[in-house]
Amino acid sequence: MLDHLASRALVDGIINADSKTKEILGQRCAAHLGLEPGSSGKDDGIDGVAFINQQKIYFQSKLRNRPLNAEFADYLYSNLVRHKA
């Protein structure tokens, strides 16, 4: 039971963090996965990038405190198309 409470407190802390902190967490997750962390600032949410089998991939973490809706899915898809991901 205590593990669940500790995990919930950690999740709550992350999703309620400010945007800059979430950006840093996303970049660190990308680095942990072996990807090149994305740049700081306005980058369309790209937290990391890599080439695998000559194919460019992007990593984007979503650390939001609300469900992602269809409008957001459209936005994400348009970014994928624009970046040729």
Short mmCIF file of C-alpha atoms in Angstrom, two decimals:
data_model
loop_
_atom_site.label_atom_id
_atom_site.label_comp_id
_atom_site.label_asym_id
_atom_site.label_seq_id
_atom_site.Cartn_x
_atom_site.Cartn_y
_atom_site.Cartn_z
CA MET A 1 0.00 0.00 0.00
CA LEU A 2 2.79 2.45 0.79
CA ASP A 3 4.42 1.83 -2.60
CA HIS A 4 1.18 2.91 -4.27
CA LEU A 5 1.01 6.10 -2.18
CA ALA A 6 4.63 6.97 -2.93
CA SER A 7 4.13 6.35 -6.66
CA ARG A 8 0.95 8.46 -6.68
CA ALA A 9 2.75 11.32 -4.91
CA LEU A 10 5.54 11.17 -7.48
CA VAL A 11 3.08 11.21 -10.40
CA ASP A 12 1.14 14.10 -8.85
CA GLY A 13 4.37 16.04 -8.39
CA ILE A 14 5.33 15.56 -12.03
CA ILE A 15 2.00 16.43 -13.61
CA ASN A 16 1.62 19.51 -11.41
CA ALA A 17 5.14 20.78 -12.13
CA ASP A 18 5.76 23.89 -14.20
CA SER A 19 6.40 23.65 -17.96
CA LYS A 20 10.17 24.13 -17.69
CA THR A 21 10.49 21.27 -15.19
CA LYS A 22 8.42 19.00 -17.46
CA GLU A 23 10.63 19.96 -20.41
CA ILE A 24 13.74 18.97 -18.45
CA LEU A 25 12.14 15.69 -17.37
CA GLY A 26 11.24 14.88 -20.99
CA GLN A 27 14.81 15.59 -22.12
CA ARG A 28 16.21 13.41 -19.34
CA CYS A 29 13.86 10.57 -20.29
CA ALA A 30 15.07 10.87 -23.90
CA ALA A 31 18.71 10.78 -22.78
CA HIS A 32 17.99 7.75 -20.58
CA LEU A 33 16.57 6.00 -23.66
CA GLY A 34 19.79 6.73 -25.57
CA LEU A 35 18.32 9.53 -27.68
CA GLU A 36 19.77 12.98 -28.31
CA PRO A 37 17.80 15.32 -26.01
CA GLY A 38 15.78 18.02 -27.74
CA SER A 39 16.63 21.68 -27.46
CA SER A 40 15.27 23.87 -24.71
CA GLY A 41 12.54 26.35 -25.46
CA LYS A 42 9.89 26.25 -28.17
CA ASP A 43 10.60 23.02 -30.08
CA ASP A 44 7.08 21.73 -30.76
CA GLY A 45 7.49 19.35 -27.85
CA ILE A 46 10.34 17.27 -29.25
CA ASP A 47 12.10 15.86 -26.21
CA GLY A 48 14.55 13.66 -28.09
CA VAL A 49 15.65 12.51 -31.52
CA ALA A 50 17.67 9.63 -32.96
CA PHE A 51 18.33 7.69 -36.14
CA ILE A 52 17.50 4.00 -36.12
CA ASN A 53 18.15 2.01 -39.30
CA GLN A 54 18.60 5.29 -41.23
CA GLN A 55 15.13 6.37 -40.06
CA LYS A 56 14.79 9.54 -38.00
CA ILE A 57 12.65 9.12 -34.91
CA TYR A 58 11.32 11.67 -32.46
CA PHE A 59 10.49 11.20 -28.79
CA GLN A 60 7.86 13.33 -27.13
CA SER A 61 6.66 12.88 -23.58
CA LYS A 62 3.26 14.11 -22.49
CA LEU A 63 3.24 15.06 -18.84
CA ARG A 64 -0.25 16.55 -18.62
CA ASN A 65 -2.76 16.54 -15.81
CA ARG A 66 -5.76 16.14 -18.12
CA PRO A 67 -6.75 13.61 -20.81
CA LEU A 68 -5.45 14.18 -24.33
CA ASN A 69 -8.39 14.76 -26.67
CA ALA A 70 -8.93 14.46 -30.44
CA GLU A 71 -7.89 18.09 -31.02
CA PHE A 72 -4.55 17.39 -29.37
CA ALA A 73 -4.16 14.20 -31.43
CA ASP A 74 -4.68 16.30 -34.59
CA TYR A 75 -2.03 18.76 -33.40
CA LEU A 76 0.42 15.95 -32.63
CA TYR A 77 -0.21 14.29 -35.99
CA SER A 78 0.34 17.56 -37.88
CA ASN A 79 3.69 17.97 -36.11
CA LEU A 80 4.66 14.44 -37.12
CA VAL A 81 3.81 15.21 -40.75
CA ARG A 82 5.61 18.56 -40.71
CA HIS A 83 8.78 17.04 -39.23
CA LYS A 84 8.52 14.00 -41.52
CA ALA A 85 8.66 11.73 -38.49
#
